[in-house]
Every structure is written in C-alpha cells, then in structure tokens.
XYZ file of C-alpha atoms in Angstrom:
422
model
C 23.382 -0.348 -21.458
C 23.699 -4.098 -22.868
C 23.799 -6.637 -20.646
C 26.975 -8.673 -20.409
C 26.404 -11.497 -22.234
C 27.364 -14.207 -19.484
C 24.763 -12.479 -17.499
C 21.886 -11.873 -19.767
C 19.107 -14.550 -19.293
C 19.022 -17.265 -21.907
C 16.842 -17.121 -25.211
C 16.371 -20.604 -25.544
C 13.705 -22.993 -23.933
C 14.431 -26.470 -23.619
C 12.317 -28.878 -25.151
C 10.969 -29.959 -21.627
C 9.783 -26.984 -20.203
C 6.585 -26.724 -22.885
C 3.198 -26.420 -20.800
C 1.949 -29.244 -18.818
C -0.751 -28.915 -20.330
C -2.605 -26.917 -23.660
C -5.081 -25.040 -21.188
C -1.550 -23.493 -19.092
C -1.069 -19.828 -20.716
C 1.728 -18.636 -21.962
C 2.800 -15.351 -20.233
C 4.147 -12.129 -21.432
C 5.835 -10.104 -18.651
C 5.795 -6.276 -19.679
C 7.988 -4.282 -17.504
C 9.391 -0.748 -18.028
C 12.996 -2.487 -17.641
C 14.032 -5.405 -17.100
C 16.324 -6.757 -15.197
C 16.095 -3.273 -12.681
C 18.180 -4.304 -9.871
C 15.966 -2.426 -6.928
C 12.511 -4.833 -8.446
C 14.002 -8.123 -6.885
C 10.297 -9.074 -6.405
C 9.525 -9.205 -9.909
C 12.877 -11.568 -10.353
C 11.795 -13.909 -7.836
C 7.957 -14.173 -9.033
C 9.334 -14.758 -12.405
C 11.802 -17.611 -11.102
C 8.941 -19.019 -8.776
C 6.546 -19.239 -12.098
C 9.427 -21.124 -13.737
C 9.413 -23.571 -10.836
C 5.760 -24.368 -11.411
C 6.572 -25.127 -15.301
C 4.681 -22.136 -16.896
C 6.225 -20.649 -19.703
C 7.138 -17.114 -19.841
C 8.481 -14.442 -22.255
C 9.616 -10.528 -20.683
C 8.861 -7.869 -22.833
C 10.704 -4.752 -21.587
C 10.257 -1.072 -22.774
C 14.078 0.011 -21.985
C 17.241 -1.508 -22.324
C 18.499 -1.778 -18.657
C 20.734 1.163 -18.112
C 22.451 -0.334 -14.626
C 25.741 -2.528 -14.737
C 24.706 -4.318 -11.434
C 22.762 -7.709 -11.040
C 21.851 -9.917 -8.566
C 23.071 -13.877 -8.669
C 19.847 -14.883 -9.249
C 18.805 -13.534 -12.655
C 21.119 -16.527 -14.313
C 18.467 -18.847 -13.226
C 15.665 -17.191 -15.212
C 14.928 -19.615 -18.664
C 12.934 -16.693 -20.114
C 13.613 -14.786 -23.012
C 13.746 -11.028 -23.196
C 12.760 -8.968 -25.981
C 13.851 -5.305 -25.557
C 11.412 -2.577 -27.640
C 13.788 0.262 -26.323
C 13.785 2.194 -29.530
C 9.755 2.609 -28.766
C 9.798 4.156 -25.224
C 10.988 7.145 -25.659
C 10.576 9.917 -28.500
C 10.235 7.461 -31.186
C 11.040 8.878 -34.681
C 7.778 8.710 -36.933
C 9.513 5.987 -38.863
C 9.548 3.622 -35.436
C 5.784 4.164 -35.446
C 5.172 4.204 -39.087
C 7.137 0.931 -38.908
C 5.486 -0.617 -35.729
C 1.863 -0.110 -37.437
C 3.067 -1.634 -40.811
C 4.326 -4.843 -38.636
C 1.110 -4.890 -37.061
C -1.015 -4.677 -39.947
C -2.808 -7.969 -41.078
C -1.145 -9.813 -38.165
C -3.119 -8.419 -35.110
C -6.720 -9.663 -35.018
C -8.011 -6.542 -32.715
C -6.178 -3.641 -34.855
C -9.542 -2.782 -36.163
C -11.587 -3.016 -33.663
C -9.337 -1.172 -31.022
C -7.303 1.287 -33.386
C -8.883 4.047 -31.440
C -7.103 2.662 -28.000
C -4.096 2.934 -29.778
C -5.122 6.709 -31.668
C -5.503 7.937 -27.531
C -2.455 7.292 -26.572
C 0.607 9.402 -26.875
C 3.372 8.435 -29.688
C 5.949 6.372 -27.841
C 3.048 4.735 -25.612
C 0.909 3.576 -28.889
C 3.870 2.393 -30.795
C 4.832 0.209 -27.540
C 1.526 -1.488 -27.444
C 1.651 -1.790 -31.239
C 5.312 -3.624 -30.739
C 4.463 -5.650 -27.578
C 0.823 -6.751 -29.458
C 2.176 -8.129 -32.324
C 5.827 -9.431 -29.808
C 2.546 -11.418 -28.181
C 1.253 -12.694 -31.188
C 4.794 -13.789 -33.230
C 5.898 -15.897 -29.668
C 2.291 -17.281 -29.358
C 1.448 -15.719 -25.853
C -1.920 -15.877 -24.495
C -1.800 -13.570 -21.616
C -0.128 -10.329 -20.951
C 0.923 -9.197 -16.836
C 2.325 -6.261 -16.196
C 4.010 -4.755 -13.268
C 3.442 -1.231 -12.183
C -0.441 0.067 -12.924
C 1.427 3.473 -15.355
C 2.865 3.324 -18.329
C 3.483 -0.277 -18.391
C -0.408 -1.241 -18.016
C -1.363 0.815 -20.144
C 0.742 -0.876 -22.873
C -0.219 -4.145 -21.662
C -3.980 -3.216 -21.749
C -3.881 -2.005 -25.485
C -1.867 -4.458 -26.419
C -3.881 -7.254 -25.111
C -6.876 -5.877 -26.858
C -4.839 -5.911 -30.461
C -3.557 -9.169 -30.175
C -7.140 -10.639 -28.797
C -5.900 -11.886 -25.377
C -6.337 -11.505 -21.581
C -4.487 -9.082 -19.136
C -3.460 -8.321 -16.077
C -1.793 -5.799 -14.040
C 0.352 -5.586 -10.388
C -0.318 -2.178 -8.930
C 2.695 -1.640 -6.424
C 2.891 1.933 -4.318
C 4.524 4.677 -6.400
C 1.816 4.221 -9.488
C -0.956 4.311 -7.480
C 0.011 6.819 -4.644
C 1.738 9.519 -5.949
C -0.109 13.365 -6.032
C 1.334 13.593 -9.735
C -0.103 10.286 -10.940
C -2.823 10.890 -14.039
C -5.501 9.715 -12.464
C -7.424 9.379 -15.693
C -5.146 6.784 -16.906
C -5.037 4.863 -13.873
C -8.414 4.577 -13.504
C -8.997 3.124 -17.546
C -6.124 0.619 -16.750
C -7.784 -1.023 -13.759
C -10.859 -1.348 -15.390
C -9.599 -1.715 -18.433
C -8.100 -5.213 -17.269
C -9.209 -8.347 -16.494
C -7.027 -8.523 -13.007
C -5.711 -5.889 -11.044
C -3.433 -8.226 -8.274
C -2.404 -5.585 -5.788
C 0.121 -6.397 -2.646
C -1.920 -5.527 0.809
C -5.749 -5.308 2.092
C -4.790 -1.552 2.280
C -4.093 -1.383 -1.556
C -7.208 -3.422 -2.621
C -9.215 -1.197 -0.397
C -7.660 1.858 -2.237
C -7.825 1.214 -5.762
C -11.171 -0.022 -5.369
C -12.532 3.331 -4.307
C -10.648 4.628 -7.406
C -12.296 2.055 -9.887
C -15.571 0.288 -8.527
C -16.071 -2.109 -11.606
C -12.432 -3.180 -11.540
C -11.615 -6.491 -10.792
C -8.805 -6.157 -7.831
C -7.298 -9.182 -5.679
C -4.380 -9.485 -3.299
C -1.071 -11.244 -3.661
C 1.197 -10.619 -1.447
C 4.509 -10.557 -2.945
C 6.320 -13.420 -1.891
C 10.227 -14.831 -0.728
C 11.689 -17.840 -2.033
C 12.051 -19.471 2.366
C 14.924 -21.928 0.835
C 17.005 -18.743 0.366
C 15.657 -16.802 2.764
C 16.707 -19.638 5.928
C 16.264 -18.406 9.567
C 19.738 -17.203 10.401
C 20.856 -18.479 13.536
C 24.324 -17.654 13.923
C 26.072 -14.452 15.611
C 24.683 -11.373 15.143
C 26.866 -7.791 15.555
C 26.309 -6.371 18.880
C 23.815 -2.988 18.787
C 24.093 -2.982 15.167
C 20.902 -1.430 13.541
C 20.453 -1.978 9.444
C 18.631 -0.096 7.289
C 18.064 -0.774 3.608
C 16.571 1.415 0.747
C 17.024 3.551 -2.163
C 17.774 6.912 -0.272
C 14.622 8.778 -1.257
C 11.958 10.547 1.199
C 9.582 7.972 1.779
C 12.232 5.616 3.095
C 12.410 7.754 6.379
C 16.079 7.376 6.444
C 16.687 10.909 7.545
C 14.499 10.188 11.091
C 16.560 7.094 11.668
C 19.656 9.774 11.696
C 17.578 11.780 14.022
C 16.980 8.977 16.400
C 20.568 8.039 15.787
C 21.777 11.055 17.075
C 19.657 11.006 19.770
C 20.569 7.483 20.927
C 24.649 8.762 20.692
C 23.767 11.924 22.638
C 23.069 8.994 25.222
C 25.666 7.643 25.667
C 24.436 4.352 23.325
C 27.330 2.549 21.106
C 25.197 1.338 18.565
C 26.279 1.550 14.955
C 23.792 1.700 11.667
C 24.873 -0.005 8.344
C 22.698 1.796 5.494
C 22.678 0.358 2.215
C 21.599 1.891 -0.765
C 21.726 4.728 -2.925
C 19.569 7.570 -4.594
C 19.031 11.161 -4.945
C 18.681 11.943 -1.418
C 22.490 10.758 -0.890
C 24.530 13.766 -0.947
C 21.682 15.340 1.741
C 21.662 12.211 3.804
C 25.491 12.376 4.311
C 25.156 16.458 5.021
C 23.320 15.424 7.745
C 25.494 12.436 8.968
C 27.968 15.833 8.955
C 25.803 17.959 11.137
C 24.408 16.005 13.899
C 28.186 14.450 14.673
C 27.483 10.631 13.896
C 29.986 9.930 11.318
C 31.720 7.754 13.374
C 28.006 5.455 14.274
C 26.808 5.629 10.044
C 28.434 3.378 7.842
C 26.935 4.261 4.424
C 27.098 1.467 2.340
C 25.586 2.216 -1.341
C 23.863 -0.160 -3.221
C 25.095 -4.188 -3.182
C 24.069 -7.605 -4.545
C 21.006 -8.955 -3.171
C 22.893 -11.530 -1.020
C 25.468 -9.389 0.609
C 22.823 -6.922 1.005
C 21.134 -9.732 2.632
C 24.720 -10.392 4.732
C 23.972 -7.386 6.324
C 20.493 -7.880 7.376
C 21.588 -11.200 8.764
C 24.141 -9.794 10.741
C 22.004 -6.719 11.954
C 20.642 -7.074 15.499
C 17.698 -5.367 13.976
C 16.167 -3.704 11.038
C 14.555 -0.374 10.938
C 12.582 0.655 8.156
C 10.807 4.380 8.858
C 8.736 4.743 6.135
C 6.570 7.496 5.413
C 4.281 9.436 2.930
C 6.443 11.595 1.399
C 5.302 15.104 1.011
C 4.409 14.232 -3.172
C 2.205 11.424 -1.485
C 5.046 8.479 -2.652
C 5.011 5.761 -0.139
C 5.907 2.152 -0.153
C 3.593 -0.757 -0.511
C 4.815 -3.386 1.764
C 8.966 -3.297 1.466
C 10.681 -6.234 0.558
C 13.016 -5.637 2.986
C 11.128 -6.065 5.875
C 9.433 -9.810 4.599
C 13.366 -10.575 3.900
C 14.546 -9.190 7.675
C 11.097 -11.066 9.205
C 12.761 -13.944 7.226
C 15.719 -13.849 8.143
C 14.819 -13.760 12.039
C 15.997 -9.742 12.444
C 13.254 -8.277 14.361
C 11.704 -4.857 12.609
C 11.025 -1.394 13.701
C 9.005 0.028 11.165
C 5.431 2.528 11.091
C 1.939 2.065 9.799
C 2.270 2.807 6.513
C 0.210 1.077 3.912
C 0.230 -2.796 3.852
C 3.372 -3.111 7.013
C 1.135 -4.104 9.541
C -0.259 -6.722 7.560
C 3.136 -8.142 7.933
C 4.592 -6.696 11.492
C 2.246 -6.814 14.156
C 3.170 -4.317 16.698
C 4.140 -5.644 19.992
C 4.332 -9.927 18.596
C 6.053 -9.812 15.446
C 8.270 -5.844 15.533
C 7.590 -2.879 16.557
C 5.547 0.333 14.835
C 6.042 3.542 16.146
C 4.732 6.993 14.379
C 6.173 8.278 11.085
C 8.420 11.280 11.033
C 8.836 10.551 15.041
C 12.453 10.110 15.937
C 11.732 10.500 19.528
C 9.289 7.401 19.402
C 12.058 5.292 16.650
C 14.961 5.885 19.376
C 12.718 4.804 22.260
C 11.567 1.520 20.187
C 15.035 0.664 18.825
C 16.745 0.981 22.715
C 14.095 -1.929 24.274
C 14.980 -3.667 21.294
C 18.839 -3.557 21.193
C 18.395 -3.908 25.679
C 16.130 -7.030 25.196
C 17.527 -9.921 23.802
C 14.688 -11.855 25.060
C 12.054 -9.141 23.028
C 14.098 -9.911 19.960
C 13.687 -13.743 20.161
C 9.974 -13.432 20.194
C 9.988 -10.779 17.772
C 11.853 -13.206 15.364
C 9.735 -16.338 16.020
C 6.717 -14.470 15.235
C 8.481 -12.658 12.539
C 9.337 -15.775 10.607
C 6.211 -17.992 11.360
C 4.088 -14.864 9.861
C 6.629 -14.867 6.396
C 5.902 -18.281 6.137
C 1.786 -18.109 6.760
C 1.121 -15.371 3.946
C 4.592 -14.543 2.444
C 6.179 -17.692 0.981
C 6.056 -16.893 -2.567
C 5.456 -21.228 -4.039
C 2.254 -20.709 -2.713
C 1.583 -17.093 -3.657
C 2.588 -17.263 -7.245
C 0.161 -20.380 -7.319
C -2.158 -17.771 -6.490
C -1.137 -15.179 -9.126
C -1.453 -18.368 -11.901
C -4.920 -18.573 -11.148
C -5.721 -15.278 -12.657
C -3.520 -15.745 -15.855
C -5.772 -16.483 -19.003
C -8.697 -16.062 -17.359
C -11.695 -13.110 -19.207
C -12.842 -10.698 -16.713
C -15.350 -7.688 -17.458
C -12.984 -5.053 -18.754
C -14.639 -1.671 -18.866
C-alpha cells in the first residue's frame, strides 16, 4: 500500500547535508519494509544518524502494506527506494531484467556471481537490485536490520557492488526453532559487523559463528522526547504494550489480573496493541470475568501509545520464550517506560536485565508465573515510595547505556570500515 504522499519521507537532500567530510560513508539502509510501524527503533536510529550529518539512503524489499505512521517519520531527509516487485515470486523477466541492469555496472558481478547463483530467485534478484541501487546513488556501505532475509541481501549485494556491510541481529532472526541456521551462520560471517542489542545476544551468536565479527549497541531513545514525566499518574493502573503474540506474555498478565480481582484489588490494565493472538486474548478476558479491569486498546501512534505509558502507574512486560523459541531482544517498551519514570515488572529474558535490575531499577519475577507477576505488581501498586526509586534508577540507567546520540555514535564507527568476512 502507497504511502500518502504528505507522509512519505522526502526524496530530496538539501545541498547542506553532503558529508562533513569525503572519509564519512554514505549508508544504505536495507530493511524488509520500510516504514513498519511496530520497528520504531529503526526510525529513531535513522533520525539520530541524520542528526550527526551522515547521509543515508533506505532500500526496502516491500512496499509498506500498513496505513498507520508515527509523527516522527516526517522528520526523516532520506530517500526510499522500494524493490517490491523483487521480494516475492518475481517473474523471470524481473530477474532477467535485474541481471541485465547489473551487467557492466557492478564491479564484483564476476567475481561473486556464484553468491548470487545460491540464492533462491526473489532473494538473488534483490541483491542484484539493491547492488547496483548502491552503486547508481554512490553508497559506500550497506546496514541491514534483521540477520534473515534482509542480510543476506545486504551481504551479496555488498560483495557486487565492492563495498562494506553490516548487519543488526534483533531476537526473532536469531532465536526462532524454524530459523535456517545455515544462512544465518554465512551472514554473520559473511559481514564485516554483526551489531547485536545485549551481552546476552553477542554471547549467542558468537557460539553460532566464532570468526564473526559481533559488537553491542544497545538500541537507543531519543531522552528529549522521551522527558521524565512528572505529572499525575492513574491510580492502580497497570499498562502493557505489544503486538499480541506468545512471547509477549500477555496471557499471564490476564492470569495475574484475575488473580489480583479475585482479591478484592481495583486495578485496571490498558493493553495496547494488536496481532494474531487477539481474538484468543479477548476469549480469555471472557472467561476469567475481567472485562470490566481490561481495556484493550489495539495498536496507536507512538506518542499516544506513549500517553499511556506515562499515565500508567506501572508497566508490565511478561515476556517469554515462546514454545517456537521466539523471544524478544530487549523491548523498546520497557527503555521507553524506564524513560518515562514508570517503574517495570518484567522477567529474565534475554538482554532485560541488562536494562532492569531486579530490586533497584523494576522488578523480574519468573516467566509463565502469574502467581509471582500478581505478587510483584501488588508491592508495586501498595508502594508509592518503591515506585519512586524504581523510577530514579529506571531513568538514570536509560540515560547511562540507552540514550541513542551516543549509541548511534557508536554504530557510525563500524560503517565503512573492512572486517574479515568469511
């Protein structure tokens, strides 16, 4: 679905945002689809990089196929160059077409025709489009996000058009039981940086690639919009914010929910967001009799999203591996609630504790425990003084690690720069 036009980002430069210098590269963001309105992350790195002056293009595979977007996305200078007719299925004359635009333009064709040979139809012809993309808008470095289908194109590409490459590995393309691990593997050696998002990650997928060359950024929030809130907050109000899937958990915070009502507690839960475990979610709003404490909310902007967070007297976030071995990474909307000053309970999983400390900056209890998540979000909602702490440490440990100017200052340091591809 086309973007409305007074939305899409502009396809202009101006004249004063060239390099600051020769040796800055020029960037090529390959992304399955761009914008994708639950990726905020990859919004606000691009708009961060902006800040610092580099130059960037976005190459995206698909055409987005979602009519919402967030505020933000009319700040991005960056041109977007959809290859949508590549991704999927692409007729033999989209290839046959892709390889006659490469041809005599792409200074690694020969050399690395057999990278492109391996690959299945849609998933050559994309690197064949996004190599010679990289060579007609004079890019020098190629980053994708997600370490599947959009690495892969990024890797080959790279190689065709003779220039460096890097990768983000987030949670569901590295953790899920149905991943090809094959293909992982080749793209984090394959490239010259694998940036991942927590110690636990860089720890994982280097046991899955030895020779790869894997560092940590922590994804990172723009503090001027994310401002300790200060103001009222709703009285026992707990938010929760996801797409409604397994590994968000959302199910056990009904559980506890139910078991907090069956108390006697009045607190209410605002969920927001919206995916195929919906219809199930609100079955079992139905059966355990909290209808009147759930307010399901479905997806919304990123700042009235943020509204409710604000609002919340606390966040829960019950994550867990999902029984196809999905999981999150480190959710965005815990660094935006730790932010924010809404204290967390959350679990163990993956890179959260790197962010909530149990006991100084939120509270962890067990996944799948809705005993333990009731129990933690009571002496949270009865201790105004345990929330205070909770959200001074909360906000003092966004700013030491998650503050995305100095982050992405971090990322630019690996952009342009050779490794020891395998």
């Amino acid at each position: 679905m086309p973007l409305p036009e007074n939305r899409l980002p502009e396809n202009r430069l101006p004249e004063n945002r060239l390099p600051e210098t020769p040796t800055r590269p020029r960037v090529g963001y390959v992304l399955t689809m761009f914008p994708r309105f639950s990726e905020t992350f990859v919004l606000t790195e691009l708009l961060a990089l902006e800040a610092r002056g580099l130059e960037l293009r976005v190459l995206s595979l698909r055409s987005p196929d979602d009519g919402r977007f967030h505020a933000a996305l009319g700040d991005l200078r960056a041109p977007v160059t959809y290859l949508p007719h590549l991704a999927r299925s692409p007729k033999g004359s989209a290839v046959w077409d892709a390889l006659r635009a490469a041809h005599g333009r792409l200074p690694g064709l020969a050399a690395h025709l057999d990278d492109v040979l391996a690959l299945p139809a849609e998933t050559g012809a994309a690197a064949l489009a996004v190599a010679t993309e990289a060579v007609a808008q004079g890019l020098t470095h190629l980053h994708a996000h997600f370490a599947d289908t959009p690495a892969t194109v990024a890797r080959v590409a790279a190689r065709l058009a003779g220039i460096t490459c890097s990768l983000t590995a987030h949670a569901k393309d590295v953790f899920h039981d149905g991943l090809d691990a094959d293909a992982l593997r080749a793209n984090l050696a394959g490239v010259d940086t694998v940036v991942t998002v927590s110690d636990f990650h860089v720890d994982h997928l280097r046991a899955l690639a030895p020779t790869a060359h894997v560092v940590r950024v922590y994804n990172g929030l723009d503090l001027d919009r994310f401002a300790l809130h200060t103001g009222r907050r709703a009285t026992r109000t707990v938010a929760a914010v996801g797409r409604l899937v397994p590994k968000k958990g959302f199910d056990v915070l009904l559980e506890a929910t139910a078991l907090l009502a069956r108390a006697g507690d009045p607190l209410r839960v605002h969920l927001v967001g919206a995916g195929a475990e919906e219809e199930r979610l609100r079955g079992l709003v139905a059966t355990l009799g909290i209808a009147d404490r759930v307010d399901l909310l479905g997806p919304l902007p990123q700042d009235r999203m943020l509204q409710v967070v604000a609002d919340a007297t606390l966040l829960a976030a019950p994550c867990r591996v999902a029984a196809d071995g999905n999981r999150d990474g480190l959710p965005t909307v815990v660094l935006e609630a730790l932010a924010l000053g809404t204290p967390c309970v959350t679990t163990p999983v993956t890179g959260i504790p790197e962010a909530v400390a149990d006991g100084r900056s939120g509270a962890l209890v067990p996944e799948d425990d809705p005993v333990a998540l009731a129990a933690a979000l009571r002496e949270l909602l009865d201790d105004p003084g345990l929330r205070a702490s909770y959200a001074a440490a909360g906000r003092a440990r966004v700013e030491e690690a998650f503050d995305t100017r100095t982050n992405v200052a971090l990322l630019e340091r690996h952009f342009g720069v050779a490794g020891v591809p395998a």
